[in-house]
Amino acid sequence: MPAIVIVGTQWGDEGKGKVIHNIAQWVRALVRYGGGGNAGHSLELDGQRVVVRLLPSGITTPNVLNMVGPYVVCDPEVLIKELQIANTAGSRVLLDRDAPVVLPLHKQVDAAREMARGNKALGTTKNGIGPCYEDHKARREFRLGDLATETSIRQALERGNLYVDRAREVSAGGLTPMSFAEHINWCLQFGELMEYLGDSRAVVEELLEDGANIAAEGAQGFGLDEDQGTRPYNTASNSTPAGFSKSFGIYRFSSVIGIAKAYVTRVGEGIMPTLMDNEWSRRMQELGQERGSVTGRVRRVGAMDLPYLKFACRRGGVTQLVITKLDLLTGHKIPVCDGYSYKNTGMHVPKFKTLTSEVLESIQPNIIEMDGWTESISHCRRYEELPRQAQAYLRLIESSTGVPIIGVGVGADRDAIIWRDSYPSLSQNP
Ligand code: IMP
């Protein structure tokens, strides 16, 4: 049974955590394949909001194996906290020993660069993600396995001149680098991680050979993807299934489930064509608690962007969609972007096959208003129970993207989700 891949289709924060939390009940293992502590996947657990940043969103599901792959840049302090949640819940964890470690110096480099960019800052999460991936590309990454002993820590800090180069960069940026000795002491705190280390690629292969259902969890969303996203305001890893393929060598998936919020949000800098600043967007910001789960920054809100969603589904290989937070649209007309026109020429943008930042900056979104509904939908568990206006909205998303919707989020609780009959049965978990 090939793996299912779950990806964000907008600019992150689509509500992947809750969807994966659901899917965790039907799979034997989950594997997080990209990003780092810049991500924040929110789960609702016994009425409490839990945010996981590195471990997969199945950590609160007993017996599920939660793996962190070799392409995830890991902050060991975050790992220690999340292991406690997993241990309390009775889920199992395996961390790939090759996963790169985000060192304090990486965060310092990120901060120094953002400072130097002034009003041209990229709005990174300052979690050291970009600099850590650079060291991975430079083949001198400090790996989780290097945390084992003082000798291996020292050798890893010296590999490819890692410490010296990065410390020099921090100083040049006007900050005081954390010293070599302090780095060694910092690294020595994480010995307890060693018992969780292993080879996630081998385990994934064994599980697939054994016919198990497994799900691969991406971080962020299509618009932030390293290659396909709106550069330079993107992150440093692949949010698309490419991230899973490049780190696990797996190119066939049973499905790629794209997660899209019923409206769009973006945190940090960068173009968002359907951005709105009106009573509706402020209402969504408030009701949807649209603040970065890691940085606390307010997320900008805009109308559902169908051309961009279609593009993300095509380039991300999305085979099925889950729409989240549909309940938040209750009580209002629904703004939807159904097309772009180019530089006020009225020319339709489907002509453009690549939606780069430059293209998106030259278009005007065409916003239509759809009829909304007033009754609460949070109790609905079958698609047919949704008001006809909600069904019309979902049908428009399906017809515009050409991708079937298999699930709809209707509330914050884990079970406040409608799975449609068409959803391939994952419930038999071999
Ligand atoms: P970095 O990933 O910290 O380097 O930040 C690069 C860009 O990605 C910034 O615009 C961040 O706000 C954005 N970003 C990174 N991770 C997330 C996420 O999980 N959700 C939403 N935006 C994110």
Short mmCIF file of C-alpha atoms and ligand atoms in Angstrom, two decimals:
data_model
loop_
_atom_site.label_atom_id
_atom_site.label_comp_id
_atom_site.label_asym_id
_atom_site.label_seq_id
_atom_site.Cartn_x
_atom_site.Cartn_y
_atom_site.Cartn_z
CA MET A 1 0.00 0.00 0.00
CA PRO A 2 1.75 3.23 -1.05
CA ALA A 3 1.79 6.21 1.31
CA ILE A 4 -0.74 9.04 1.44
CA VAL A 5 0.84 12.49 1.33
CA ILE A 6 -0.86 15.42 3.05
CA VAL A 7 0.06 18.92 1.92
CA GLY A 8 -1.01 22.53 2.44
CA THR A 9 -2.28 24.22 -0.74
CA GLN A 10 -2.19 27.88 0.32
CA TRP A 11 0.34 29.76 2.47
CA GLY A 12 0.45 27.37 5.40
CA ASP A 13 -1.90 27.38 8.39
CA GLU A 14 -4.62 25.58 6.42
CA GLY A 15 -5.55 23.43 9.41
CA LYS A 16 -3.45 20.40 8.49
CA GLY A 17 -2.97 19.48 12.16
CA LYS A 18 -6.60 18.64 12.75
CA VAL A 19 -6.98 16.70 9.51
CA ILE A 20 -3.84 14.66 10.19
CA HIS A 21 -5.00 14.12 13.77
CA ASN A 22 -8.06 12.44 12.21
CA ILE A 23 -6.12 10.46 9.66
CA ALA A 24 -3.80 9.24 12.45
CA GLN A 25 -6.61 6.95 13.63
CA TRP A 26 -6.50 5.01 10.36
CA VAL A 27 -2.77 4.61 9.78
CA ARG A 28 0.00 2.65 11.41
CA ALA A 29 2.57 5.40 11.05
CA LEU A 30 2.90 9.08 10.27
CA VAL A 31 6.04 10.73 9.01
CA ARG A 32 6.78 14.43 8.96
CA TYR A 33 8.95 15.08 5.93
CA GLY A 34 9.89 18.78 5.74
CA GLY A 35 10.26 22.15 7.42
CA GLY A 36 11.13 22.61 11.06
CA GLY A 37 10.01 24.43 14.17
CA ASN A 38 8.69 27.22 11.90
CA ALA A 39 5.56 25.08 11.47
CA GLY A 40 2.82 24.90 14.06
CA HIS A 41 0.17 22.24 13.63
CA SER A 42 -2.72 22.85 16.00
CA LEU A 43 -4.73 20.01 17.51
CA GLU A 44 -7.69 20.19 19.81
CA LEU A 45 -7.28 17.73 22.64
CA ASP A 46 -9.83 17.41 25.45
CA GLY A 47 -10.87 20.99 24.80
CA GLN A 48 -7.27 22.23 24.92
CA ARG A 49 -5.32 23.58 21.94
CA VAL A 50 -2.01 21.75 21.50
CA VAL A 51 0.49 23.06 18.94
CA VAL A 52 3.05 20.63 17.59
CA ARG A 53 5.97 22.01 15.66
CA LEU A 54 8.14 19.04 14.76
CA LEU A 55 6.61 15.68 15.60
CA PRO A 56 3.73 14.56 13.37
CA SER A 57 0.20 15.46 14.41
CA GLY A 58 -0.45 11.85 15.47
CA ILE A 59 1.51 12.17 18.69
CA THR A 60 -1.62 12.21 20.78
CA THR A 61 -2.99 9.06 19.14
CA PRO A 62 -2.00 5.96 21.13
CA ASN A 63 0.03 3.28 19.35
CA VAL A 64 0.72 5.29 16.20
CA LEU A 65 4.38 5.46 15.21
CA ASN A 66 5.34 9.12 14.66
CA MET A 67 8.48 9.65 12.63
CA VAL A 68 10.57 12.69 11.84
CA GLY A 69 12.35 12.27 8.51
CA PRO A 70 15.90 13.18 7.48
CA TYR A 71 14.82 16.41 5.72
CA VAL A 72 13.21 17.99 8.80
CA VAL A 73 15.42 20.59 10.50
CA CYS A 74 15.12 19.91 14.21
CA ASP A 75 15.29 22.16 17.22
CA PRO A 76 16.13 19.70 20.03
CA GLU A 77 14.45 21.89 22.67
CA VAL A 78 11.17 21.56 20.78
CA LEU A 79 11.67 17.81 20.35
CA ILE A 80 12.11 17.29 24.10
CA LYS A 81 8.84 19.11 24.84
CA GLU A 82 6.89 17.21 22.19
CA LEU A 83 8.29 13.84 23.29
CA GLN A 84 6.68 14.46 26.65
CA ILE A 85 3.28 14.89 24.94
CA ALA A 86 3.83 11.69 22.93
CA ASN A 87 4.90 9.70 25.99
CA THR A 88 1.90 10.86 27.99
CA ALA A 89 -0.43 9.91 25.13
CA GLY A 90 1.20 6.52 24.55
CA SER A 91 2.27 7.09 20.95
CA ARG A 92 5.64 5.96 19.66
CA VAL A 93 8.35 8.21 18.19
CA LEU A 94 11.29 7.67 15.87
CA LEU A 95 13.60 10.52 14.94
CA ASP A 96 15.85 10.12 11.94
CA ARG A 97 19.45 10.24 13.10
CA ASP A 98 20.39 12.17 9.95
CA ALA A 99 17.92 15.03 10.50
CA PRO A 100 19.79 18.37 10.64
CA VAL A 101 19.88 20.19 13.99
CA VAL A 102 19.02 23.89 14.14
CA LEU A 103 21.81 25.34 16.28
CA PRO A 104 21.52 28.58 18.25
CA LEU A 105 23.91 30.06 15.67
CA HIS A 106 21.40 29.34 12.88
CA LYS A 107 18.77 31.37 14.70
CA GLN A 108 21.28 34.15 15.25
CA VAL A 109 22.16 34.20 11.53
CA ASP A 110 18.43 34.31 10.64
CA ALA A 111 17.88 37.23 13.05
CA ALA A 112 20.98 39.14 11.87
CA ARG A 113 19.94 38.81 8.22
CA GLU A 114 16.39 39.96 8.87
CA MET A 115 17.77 42.94 10.79
CA ALA A 116 20.11 43.83 7.91
CA ARG A 117 17.25 43.67 5.39
CA GLY A 118 15.42 46.43 7.29
CA ASN A 119 12.13 47.25 5.60
CA LYS A 120 12.87 44.59 2.98
CA ALA A 121 12.84 41.82 5.62
CA LEU A 122 11.33 38.53 4.46
CA GLY A 123 9.33 38.12 7.64
CA THR A 124 10.88 34.75 8.52
CA THR A 125 9.93 33.04 11.77
CA LYS A 126 13.58 33.59 12.90
CA ASN A 127 13.77 29.91 13.75
CA GLY A 128 17.01 29.46 11.82
CA ILE A 129 15.30 27.39 9.12
CA GLY A 130 16.98 28.89 6.03
CA PRO A 131 20.54 28.89 7.45
CA CYS A 132 20.16 25.31 8.71
CA TYR A 133 19.02 24.07 5.27
CA GLU A 134 21.95 25.94 3.71
CA ASP A 135 24.35 23.89 5.81
CA HIS A 136 22.54 20.76 4.71
CA LYS A 137 23.04 21.78 1.09
CA ALA A 138 26.69 22.56 1.87
CA ARG A 139 27.05 18.97 3.18
CA ARG A 140 28.17 20.06 6.61
CA GLU A 141 24.92 19.78 8.58
CA PHE A 142 25.02 19.00 12.28
CA ARG A 143 22.80 15.89 12.62
CA LEU A 144 20.71 14.59 15.51
CA GLY A 145 23.08 11.61 15.69
CA ASP A 146 25.96 14.03 16.30
CA LEU A 147 24.44 14.95 19.68
CA ALA A 148 25.60 11.54 21.05
CA THR A 149 28.91 12.47 22.75
CA GLU A 150 31.08 15.49 23.42
CA THR A 151 33.53 14.24 20.80
CA SER A 152 30.89 13.87 18.09
CA ILE A 153 29.43 17.28 19.00
CA ARG A 154 32.84 18.92 18.70
CA GLN A 155 33.58 17.19 15.39
CA ALA A 156 30.20 18.19 13.97
CA LEU A 157 30.66 21.84 14.95
CA GLU A 158 34.02 21.79 13.16
CA ARG A 159 32.75 19.94 10.07
CA GLY A 160 33.28 22.09 6.99
CA ASN A 161 34.18 25.02 9.27
CA LEU A 162 30.51 25.18 10.34
CA TYR A 163 30.92 26.94 13.67
CA VAL A 164 33.60 29.40 12.57
CA ASP A 165 31.82 30.47 9.36
CA ARG A 166 28.48 30.95 11.05
CA ALA A 167 29.93 32.78 14.07
CA ARG A 168 31.73 35.14 11.69
CA GLU A 169 28.47 35.83 9.88
CA VAL A 170 26.64 36.58 13.14
CA SER A 171 29.39 39.03 14.20
CA ALA A 172 29.33 40.73 10.80
CA GLY A 173 25.59 41.16 11.25
CA GLY A 174 26.16 43.08 14.48
CA LEU A 175 25.21 40.35 17.00
CA THR A 176 27.39 38.47 19.48
CA PRO A 177 27.62 34.81 18.48
CA MET A 178 27.03 32.18 21.12
CA SER A 179 30.48 30.75 21.83
CA PHE A 180 31.85 27.35 20.81
CA ALA A 181 31.94 26.21 24.46
CA GLU A 182 28.37 27.35 25.01
CA HIS A 183 27.32 25.42 21.92
CA ILE A 184 28.93 22.27 23.31
CA ASN A 185 27.10 22.70 26.63
CA TRP A 186 23.85 23.41 24.85
CA CYS A 187 24.21 20.25 22.74
CA LEU A 188 25.05 18.12 25.80
CA GLN A 189 21.56 18.73 27.23
CA PHE A 190 19.88 16.50 24.70
CA GLY A 191 21.32 13.07 25.44
CA GLU A 192 17.84 11.69 26.13
CA LEU A 193 16.99 12.08 22.43
CA MET A 194 19.43 9.27 21.58
CA GLU A 195 17.02 6.49 22.50
CA TYR A 196 14.55 7.75 19.89
CA LEU A 197 17.00 7.85 16.98
CA GLY A 198 16.78 5.47 14.06
CA ASP A 199 16.58 5.16 10.30
CA SER A 200 13.15 6.45 9.26
CA ARG A 201 13.75 5.62 5.58
CA ALA A 202 14.30 1.95 6.39
CA VAL A 203 11.25 1.84 8.67
CA VAL A 204 9.01 3.49 6.06
CA GLU A 205 10.16 0.98 3.47
CA GLU A 206 9.53 -1.98 5.81
CA LEU A 207 6.07 -0.69 6.68
CA LEU A 208 5.15 -0.23 3.03
CA GLU A 209 6.44 -3.71 2.17
CA ASP A 210 4.28 -4.99 4.98
CA GLY A 211 1.20 -3.37 3.39
CA ALA A 212 0.68 -0.82 6.19
CA ASN A 213 -1.17 2.44 5.70
CA ILE A 214 1.18 5.31 6.33
CA ALA A 215 0.73 9.05 5.90
CA ALA A 216 3.42 11.62 5.13
CA GLU A 217 2.83 15.06 6.60
CA GLY A 218 4.17 18.16 4.87
CA ALA A 219 4.72 21.50 6.56
CA GLN A 220 3.69 25.01 5.44
CA GLY A 221 1.87 25.24 2.12
CA PHE A 222 2.32 25.35 -1.64
CA GLY A 223 2.79 29.13 -1.77
CA LEU A 224 5.73 28.84 0.63
CA ASP A 225 7.43 25.93 -1.17
CA GLU A 226 11.15 26.42 -1.74
CA ASP A 227 10.86 26.08 -5.52
CA GLN A 228 7.21 26.50 -6.49
CA GLY A 229 6.22 29.16 -3.95
CA THR A 230 6.23 32.94 -4.14
CA ARG A 231 9.97 33.53 -3.95
CA PRO A 232 11.72 35.22 -2.17
CA TYR A 233 8.95 35.24 0.43
CA ASN A 234 8.94 31.50 0.85
CA THR A 235 10.53 28.96 3.13
CA ALA A 236 13.65 26.87 2.56
CA SER A 237 12.15 23.40 2.09
CA ASN A 238 9.62 21.67 -0.15
CA SER A 239 6.09 21.74 1.19
CA THR A 240 4.88 19.77 -1.85
CA PRO A 241 5.21 15.96 -2.13
CA ALA A 242 8.67 16.67 -3.61
CA GLY A 243 9.92 16.99 -0.02
CA PHE A 244 8.80 13.44 0.76
CA SER A 245 10.19 12.10 -2.51
CA LYS A 246 13.59 13.73 -2.17
CA SER A 247 14.15 12.50 1.38
CA PHE A 248 12.54 9.05 1.20
CA GLY A 249 13.09 8.17 -2.46
CA ILE A 250 9.38 7.40 -2.84
CA TYR A 251 7.66 8.67 -5.96
CA ARG A 252 4.36 6.77 -5.98
CA PHE A 253 1.61 7.76 -3.57
CA SER A 254 -1.81 6.28 -3.04
CA SER A 255 -3.15 9.83 -2.89
CA VAL A 256 -2.06 13.39 -2.29
CA ILE A 257 -4.54 15.08 0.02
CA GLY A 258 -4.43 18.86 -0.29
CA ILE A 259 -5.69 20.90 2.64
CA ALA A 260 -7.29 24.27 1.89
CA LYS A 261 -8.91 26.68 4.30
CA ALA A 262 -12.34 28.04 3.26
CA TYR A 263 -10.69 31.49 2.98
CA VAL A 264 -6.97 32.28 2.73
CA THR A 265 -4.45 33.66 5.19
CA ARG A 266 -0.80 34.53 5.05
CA VAL A 267 1.69 35.41 7.77
CA GLY A 268 4.99 37.13 7.02
CA GLU A 269 5.70 39.14 3.88
CA GLY A 270 4.81 38.33 0.29
CA ILE A 271 1.97 38.72 -2.16
CA MET A 272 -1.49 37.39 -1.40
CA PRO A 273 -3.69 38.40 -4.37
CA THR A 274 -7.07 38.25 -2.62
CA LEU A 275 -6.04 40.19 0.51
CA MET A 276 -8.96 42.01 2.12
CA ASP A 277 -9.14 44.62 4.83
CA ASN A 278 -12.79 45.02 5.73
CA GLU A 279 -15.34 43.97 8.30
CA TRP A 280 -15.47 40.42 6.91
CA SER A 281 -11.69 39.89 7.00
CA ARG A 282 -11.46 41.27 10.54
CA ARG A 283 -14.26 38.93 11.55
CA MET A 284 -12.40 35.94 10.06
CA GLN A 285 -9.20 37.05 11.78
CA GLU A 286 -10.96 37.12 15.12
CA LEU A 287 -13.23 34.09 14.86
CA GLY A 288 -10.58 31.98 13.17
CA GLN A 289 -7.93 33.03 15.73
CA GLU A 290 -5.73 33.93 12.80
CA ARG A 291 -2.44 34.43 14.55
CA GLY A 292 0.76 32.52 13.75
CA SER A 293 0.84 29.49 16.05
CA VAL A 294 4.63 29.81 16.38
CA THR A 295 5.28 33.56 16.19
CA GLY A 296 1.93 34.96 17.35
CA ARG A 297 1.92 37.37 14.38
CA VAL A 298 -1.48 38.35 12.97
CA ARG A 299 -2.26 36.53 9.72
CA ARG A 300 -3.55 38.58 6.80
CA VAL A 301 -6.92 37.36 5.54
CA GLY A 302 -8.31 37.18 2.03
CA ALA A 303 -11.00 35.57 -0.09
CA MET A 304 -10.71 31.99 -1.32
CA ASP A 305 -8.36 32.20 -4.31
CA LEU A 306 -9.57 29.62 -6.82
CA PRO A 307 -6.99 30.23 -9.59
CA TYR A 308 -4.13 29.86 -7.12
CA LEU A 309 -5.71 26.79 -5.54
CA LYS A 310 -6.09 25.21 -8.96
CA PHE A 311 -2.45 25.97 -9.74
CA ALA A 312 -1.32 24.53 -6.36
CA CYS A 313 -3.34 21.35 -6.92
CA ARG A 314 -1.88 20.87 -10.39
CA ARG A 315 1.75 21.53 -9.45
CA GLY A 316 1.44 19.71 -6.14
CA GLY A 317 -0.15 16.62 -7.69
CA VAL A 318 -3.17 16.95 -5.37
CA THR A 319 -5.73 14.18 -5.97
CA GLN A 320 -8.24 15.03 -3.23
CA LEU A 321 -9.05 18.12 -1.19
CA VAL A 322 -10.11 18.70 2.40
CA ILE A 323 -11.67 22.13 3.05
CA THR A 324 -11.20 23.36 6.62
CA LYS A 325 -12.93 25.99 8.75
CA LEU A 326 -16.07 26.10 6.59
CA ASP A 327 -18.10 26.89 9.73
CA LEU A 328 -16.38 30.28 10.01
CA LEU A 329 -18.12 31.47 6.86
CA THR A 330 -21.51 31.16 8.56
CA GLY A 331 -23.57 34.35 8.68
CA HIS A 332 -22.09 36.25 5.75
CA LYS A 333 -21.97 36.48 1.98
CA ILE A 334 -18.86 34.63 0.82
CA PRO A 335 -16.22 36.48 -1.18
CA VAL A 336 -14.50 34.23 -3.73
CA CYS A 337 -11.89 34.99 -6.37
CA ASP A 338 -12.95 33.13 -9.51
CA GLY A 339 -10.31 34.50 -11.88
CA TYR A 340 -7.53 37.02 -12.42
CA SER A 341 -7.14 39.66 -15.05
CA TYR A 342 -3.76 40.89 -16.13
CA LYS A 343 -2.63 44.53 -15.68
CA ASN A 344 -6.20 45.79 -16.05
CA THR A 345 -6.32 44.47 -19.60
CA GLY A 346 -9.22 42.17 -18.84
CA MET A 347 -7.01 39.36 -20.19
CA HIS A 348 -7.63 36.20 -18.26
CA VAL A 349 -4.74 34.71 -16.41
CA PRO A 350 -5.28 31.01 -17.05
CA LYS A 351 -2.93 31.94 -19.89
CA PHE A 352 -0.14 31.97 -17.30
CA LYS A 353 1.01 28.51 -16.42
CA THR A 354 3.33 29.69 -13.67
CA LEU A 355 2.12 31.98 -10.91
CA THR A 356 5.33 33.54 -9.62
CA SER A 357 5.41 36.56 -7.30
CA GLU A 358 5.97 38.76 -10.36
CA VAL A 359 2.89 37.43 -12.15
CA LEU A 360 0.74 37.65 -9.04
CA GLU A 361 1.83 41.24 -8.49
CA SER A 362 0.55 42.20 -11.95
CA ILE A 363 -2.95 40.77 -11.69
CA GLN A 364 -6.26 41.89 -10.27
CA PRO A 365 -8.44 39.27 -8.66
CA ASN A 366 -12.04 39.07 -9.81
CA ILE A 367 -14.06 38.75 -6.60
CA ILE A 368 -17.62 37.47 -6.67
CA GLU A 369 -19.95 37.15 -3.70
CA MET A 370 -21.76 33.90 -3.12
CA ASP A 371 -24.80 33.46 -0.96
CA GLY A 372 -23.99 32.32 2.55
CA TRP A 373 -26.08 30.61 5.22
CA THR A 374 -27.02 31.60 8.74
CA GLU A 375 -27.55 28.32 10.60
CA SER A 376 -24.71 26.69 12.53
CA ILE A 377 -23.11 23.79 10.63
CA SER A 378 -20.84 22.50 13.39
CA HIS A 379 -23.12 19.56 14.16
CA CYS A 380 -23.18 18.33 10.54
CA ARG A 381 -21.44 15.01 9.98
CA ARG A 382 -22.82 14.18 6.55
CA TYR A 383 -22.31 16.26 3.44
CA GLU A 384 -26.04 16.22 2.70
CA GLU A 385 -26.72 17.93 6.04
CA LEU A 386 -24.86 21.07 4.95
CA PRO A 387 -27.00 24.02 3.80
CA ARG A 388 -27.43 24.13 0.03
CA GLN A 389 -25.38 27.39 -0.15
CA ALA A 390 -22.45 25.62 1.55
CA GLN A 391 -22.75 22.74 -0.89
CA ALA A 392 -22.80 25.22 -3.79
CA TYR A 393 -19.60 26.80 -2.48
CA LEU A 394 -17.89 23.42 -2.21
CA ARG A 395 -19.10 22.44 -5.70
CA LEU A 396 -17.56 25.65 -7.09
CA ILE A 397 -14.21 24.71 -5.51
CA GLU A 398 -14.42 21.24 -7.03
CA SER A 399 -15.37 22.44 -10.49
CA SER A 400 -12.73 25.19 -10.53
CA THR A 401 -9.89 22.94 -9.41
CA GLY A 402 -11.05 19.67 -10.95
CA VAL A 403 -10.28 17.98 -7.63
CA PRO A 404 -12.89 16.17 -5.51
CA ILE A 405 -13.47 17.27 -1.94
CA ILE A 406 -13.33 14.31 0.45
CA GLY A 407 -13.55 16.10 3.78
CA VAL A 408 -14.93 19.33 5.24
CA GLY A 409 -13.99 20.85 8.61
CA VAL A 410 -17.00 22.27 10.42
CA GLY A 411 -15.64 23.08 13.89
CA ALA A 412 -12.59 23.06 16.11
CA ASP A 413 -13.04 19.63 17.72
CA ARG A 414 -11.27 16.63 16.30
CA ASP A 415 -14.52 15.00 15.23
CA ALA A 416 -16.03 18.18 13.75
CA ILE A 417 -15.28 17.01 10.26
CA ILE A 418 -17.35 15.50 7.47
CA TRP A 419 -15.73 12.63 5.60
CA ARG A 420 -17.52 11.97 2.35
CA ASP A 421 -18.54 8.52 1.23
CA SER A 422 -16.17 8.78 -1.69
CA TYR A 423 -13.24 8.75 0.72
CA PRO A 424 -11.20 5.59 0.10
CA SER A 425 -11.57 3.41 3.14
CA LEU A 426 -8.52 3.71 5.30
CA SER A 427 -10.33 2.26 8.24
CA GLN A 428 -8.96 -1.23 7.69
CA ASN A 429 -5.48 -0.68 9.01
CA PRO A 430 -3.37 -3.69 8.07
P1 IMP B 1 11.05 30.71 7.54
O1 IMP B 1 10.43 29.41 7.14
O2 IMP B 1 11.09 30.93 9.02
O3 IMP B 1 12.39 30.93 6.88
O4 IMP B 1 10.11 31.89 6.97
C1 IMP B 1 9.90 32.08 5.57
C2 IMP B 1 8.45 32.47 5.30
O5 IMP B 1 7.60 31.35 5.55
C3 IMP B 1 7.89 33.58 6.20
O6 IMP B 1 6.98 34.35 5.43
C4 IMP B 1 7.14 32.84 7.29
O7 IMP B 1 6.14 33.63 7.89
C5 IMP B 1 6.57 31.70 6.48
N1 IMP B 1 6.30 30.49 7.27
C6 IMP B 1 7.18 29.59 7.71
N2 IMP B 1 6.56 28.59 8.36
C7 IMP B 1 5.25 28.85 8.31
C8 IMP B 1 4.08 28.15 8.77
O8 IMP B 1 4.14 27.06 9.34
N3 IMP B 1 2.91 28.75 8.52
C9 IMP B 1 2.81 29.93 7.86
N4 IMP B 1 3.85 30.60 7.41
C10 IMP B 1 5.07 30.07 7.63
#
